[in-house]
GROMACS .gro file of C-alpha atoms in nm:
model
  163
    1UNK     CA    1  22.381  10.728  -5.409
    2UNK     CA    2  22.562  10.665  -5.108
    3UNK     CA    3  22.190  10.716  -4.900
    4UNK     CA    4  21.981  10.607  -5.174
    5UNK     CA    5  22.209  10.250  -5.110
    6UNK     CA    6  22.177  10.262  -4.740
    7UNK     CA    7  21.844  10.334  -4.732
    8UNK     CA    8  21.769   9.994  -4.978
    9UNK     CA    9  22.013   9.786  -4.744
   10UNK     CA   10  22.254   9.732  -5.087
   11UNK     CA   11  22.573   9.832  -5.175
   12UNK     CA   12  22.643  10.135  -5.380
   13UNK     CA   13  22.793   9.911  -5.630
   14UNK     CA   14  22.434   9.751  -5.651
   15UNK     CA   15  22.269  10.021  -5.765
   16UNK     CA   16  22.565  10.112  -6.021
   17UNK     CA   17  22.537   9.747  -6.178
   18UNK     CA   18  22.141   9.788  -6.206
   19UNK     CA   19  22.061  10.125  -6.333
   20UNK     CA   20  22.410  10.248  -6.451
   21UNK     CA   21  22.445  10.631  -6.325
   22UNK     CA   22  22.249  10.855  -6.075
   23UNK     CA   23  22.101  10.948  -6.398
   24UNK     CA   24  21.986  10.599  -6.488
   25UNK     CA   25  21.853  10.562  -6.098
   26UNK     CA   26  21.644  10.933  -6.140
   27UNK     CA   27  21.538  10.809  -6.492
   28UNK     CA   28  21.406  10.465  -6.384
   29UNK     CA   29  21.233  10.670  -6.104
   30UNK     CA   30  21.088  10.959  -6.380
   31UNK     CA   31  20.938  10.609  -6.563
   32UNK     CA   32  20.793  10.433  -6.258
   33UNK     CA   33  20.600  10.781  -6.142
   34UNK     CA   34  20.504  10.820  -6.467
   35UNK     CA   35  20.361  10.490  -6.606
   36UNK     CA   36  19.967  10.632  -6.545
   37UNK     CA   37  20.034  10.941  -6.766
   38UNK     CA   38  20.143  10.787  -7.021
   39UNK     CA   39  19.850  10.506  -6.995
   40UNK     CA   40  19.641  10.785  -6.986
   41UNK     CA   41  19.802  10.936  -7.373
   42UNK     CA   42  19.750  10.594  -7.474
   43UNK     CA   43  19.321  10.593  -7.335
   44UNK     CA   44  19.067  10.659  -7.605
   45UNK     CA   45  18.869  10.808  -7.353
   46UNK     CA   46  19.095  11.057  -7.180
   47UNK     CA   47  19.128  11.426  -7.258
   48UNK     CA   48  19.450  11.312  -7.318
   49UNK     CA   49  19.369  11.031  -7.568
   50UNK     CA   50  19.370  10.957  -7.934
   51UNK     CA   51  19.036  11.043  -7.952
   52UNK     CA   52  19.072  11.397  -7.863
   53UNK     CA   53  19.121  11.712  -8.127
   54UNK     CA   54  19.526  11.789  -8.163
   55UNK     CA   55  19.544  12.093  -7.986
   56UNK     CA   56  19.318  11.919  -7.685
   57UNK     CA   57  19.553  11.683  -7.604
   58UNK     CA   58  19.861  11.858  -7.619
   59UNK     CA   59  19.728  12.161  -7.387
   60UNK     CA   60  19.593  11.870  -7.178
   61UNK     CA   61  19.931  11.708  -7.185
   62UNK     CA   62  20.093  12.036  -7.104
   63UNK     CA   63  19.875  12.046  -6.787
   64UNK     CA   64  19.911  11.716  -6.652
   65UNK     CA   65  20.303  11.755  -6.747
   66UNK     CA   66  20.270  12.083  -6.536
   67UNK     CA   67  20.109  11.856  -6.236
   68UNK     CA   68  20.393  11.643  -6.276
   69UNK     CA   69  20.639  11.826  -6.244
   70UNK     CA   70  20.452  12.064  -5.976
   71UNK     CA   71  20.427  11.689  -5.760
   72UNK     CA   72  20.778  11.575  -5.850
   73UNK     CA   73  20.987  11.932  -5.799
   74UNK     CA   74  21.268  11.756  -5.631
   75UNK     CA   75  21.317  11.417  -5.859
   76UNK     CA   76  21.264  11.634  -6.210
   77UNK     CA   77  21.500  11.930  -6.019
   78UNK     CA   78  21.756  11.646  -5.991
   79UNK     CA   79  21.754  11.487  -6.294
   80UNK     CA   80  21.701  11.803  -6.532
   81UNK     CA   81  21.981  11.986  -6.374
   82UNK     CA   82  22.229  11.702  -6.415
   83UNK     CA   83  22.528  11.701  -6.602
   84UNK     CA   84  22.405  11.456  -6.850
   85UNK     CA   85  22.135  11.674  -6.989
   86UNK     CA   86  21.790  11.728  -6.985
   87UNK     CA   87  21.747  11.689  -7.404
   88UNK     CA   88  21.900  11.293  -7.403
   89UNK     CA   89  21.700  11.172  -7.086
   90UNK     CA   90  21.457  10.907  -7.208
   91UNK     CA   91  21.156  11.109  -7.052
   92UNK     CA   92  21.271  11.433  -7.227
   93UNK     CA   93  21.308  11.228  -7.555
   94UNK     CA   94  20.940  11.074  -7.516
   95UNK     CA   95  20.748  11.407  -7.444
   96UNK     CA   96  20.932  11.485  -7.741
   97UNK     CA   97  20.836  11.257  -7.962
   98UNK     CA   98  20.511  11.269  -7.858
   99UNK     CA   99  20.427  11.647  -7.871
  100UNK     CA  100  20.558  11.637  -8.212
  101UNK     CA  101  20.346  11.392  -8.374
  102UNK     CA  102  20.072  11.561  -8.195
  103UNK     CA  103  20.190  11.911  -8.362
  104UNK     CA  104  20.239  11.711  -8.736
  105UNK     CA  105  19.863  11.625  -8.695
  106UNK     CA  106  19.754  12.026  -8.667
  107UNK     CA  107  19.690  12.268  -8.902
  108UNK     CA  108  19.969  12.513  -8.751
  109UNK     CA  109  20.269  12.657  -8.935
  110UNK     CA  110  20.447  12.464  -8.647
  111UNK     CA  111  20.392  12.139  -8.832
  112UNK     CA  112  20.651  12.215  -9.055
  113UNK     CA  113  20.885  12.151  -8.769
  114UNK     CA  114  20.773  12.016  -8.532
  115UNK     CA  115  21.068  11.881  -8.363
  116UNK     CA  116  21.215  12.242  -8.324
  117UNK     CA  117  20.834  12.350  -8.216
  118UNK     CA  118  20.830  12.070  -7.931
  119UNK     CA  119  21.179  12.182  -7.788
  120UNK     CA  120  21.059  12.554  -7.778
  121UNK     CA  121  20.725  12.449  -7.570
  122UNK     CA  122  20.867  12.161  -7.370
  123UNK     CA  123  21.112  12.474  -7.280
  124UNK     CA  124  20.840  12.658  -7.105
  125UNK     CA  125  20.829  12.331  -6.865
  126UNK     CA  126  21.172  12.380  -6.715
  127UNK     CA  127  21.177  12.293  -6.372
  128UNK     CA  128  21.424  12.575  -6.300
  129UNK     CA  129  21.224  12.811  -6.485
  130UNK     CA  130  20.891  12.650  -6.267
  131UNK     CA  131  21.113  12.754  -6.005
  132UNK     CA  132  21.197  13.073  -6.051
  133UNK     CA  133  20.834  13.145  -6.142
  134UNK     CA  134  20.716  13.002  -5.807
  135UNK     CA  135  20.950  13.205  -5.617
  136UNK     CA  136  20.895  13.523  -5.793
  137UNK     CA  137  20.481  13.457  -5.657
  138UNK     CA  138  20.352  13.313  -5.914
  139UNK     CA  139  20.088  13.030  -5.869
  140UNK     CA  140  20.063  12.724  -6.007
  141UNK     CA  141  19.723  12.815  -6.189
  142UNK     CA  142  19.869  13.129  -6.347
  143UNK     CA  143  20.168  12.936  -6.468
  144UNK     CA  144  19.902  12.688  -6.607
  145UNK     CA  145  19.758  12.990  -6.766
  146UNK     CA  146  20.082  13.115  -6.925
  147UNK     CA  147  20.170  12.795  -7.058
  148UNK     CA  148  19.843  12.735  -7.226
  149UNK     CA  149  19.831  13.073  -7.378
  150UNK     CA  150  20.200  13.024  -7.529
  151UNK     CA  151  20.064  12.704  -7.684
  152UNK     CA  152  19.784  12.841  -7.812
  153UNK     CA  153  20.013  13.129  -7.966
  154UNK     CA  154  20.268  12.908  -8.128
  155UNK     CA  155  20.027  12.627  -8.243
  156UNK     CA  156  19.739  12.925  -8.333
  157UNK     CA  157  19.337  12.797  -8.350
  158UNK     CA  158  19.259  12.459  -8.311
  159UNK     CA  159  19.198  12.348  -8.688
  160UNK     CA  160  19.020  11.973  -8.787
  161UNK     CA  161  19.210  11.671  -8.743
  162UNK     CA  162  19.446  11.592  -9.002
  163UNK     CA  163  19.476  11.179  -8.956
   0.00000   0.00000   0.00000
């Protein structure tokens, strides 16, 4: 914080009064970089988009999540590792939501419960686990690969839209 203050030519206190916490200053961050990804959930005409079959969008959000956090290693490091935790950050909490009224709208035995199916796929999106992956030689694409594959397992064939 001390840096972060410096750096902006304000007073640690500043920053304090406007965002709260370090956590508050790495979640207002997490929002600003990514404003365009959630614009692009919101786009009829995105892979990502409404218009899209279930299980489409949520292995598309999984990627671009995946590019996210692949781009943003150091902010999502800092603010999933905190001591405030990773499940009651307001990014955490909107992937969340959103997954699971993706997974309510599939055919899968997941969409019984979804909330507890969300936790256990956002889990494979870890930045520590990224991490370790990375280090242990994995690429990017084959982690890409992995994740889609356990999404495919745990949400099963992509069945007709249930609106």
């Amino acid at each position: 914080m001390d840096d972060i203050a410096a750096a902006a030519g304000v007073g640690k206190g500043t920053l304090f009064r406007a965002f709260g916490s370090r956590d508050g200053l790495l979640d207002a961050l997490f929002a600003a970089r990514s404003v365009s990804l959630r614009q692009e959930i919101e786009s009829l005409d995105s892979p990502l988009g409404p218009g899209a079959p279930p299980l489409h969008r949520i292995l598309a959000l999984f990627d671009e999540l995946l590019s996210f956090k692949f781009n943003n290693r150091h902010l999502t490091e800092a603010r999933e590792l905190s001591g405030a935790g990773l499940l009651r950050a307001p990014h955490y909490l909107w992937m969340h939501e959103t997954l699971c009224a993706l997974i309510k709208r599939t055919d899968s035995p997941a969409a019984e419960s979804p909330g507890y199916a969300a936790h256990v796929l956002l889990g494979a999106l870890r930045v520590d686990l990224i991490d370790e992956l990375l280090a242990s030689g994995w690429s990017q694409d084959a982690i890409r690969r992995e994740v889609a594959a356990l999404v495919r397992r745990v949400l099963g064939p992509e069945e007709p839209d249930r609106r």
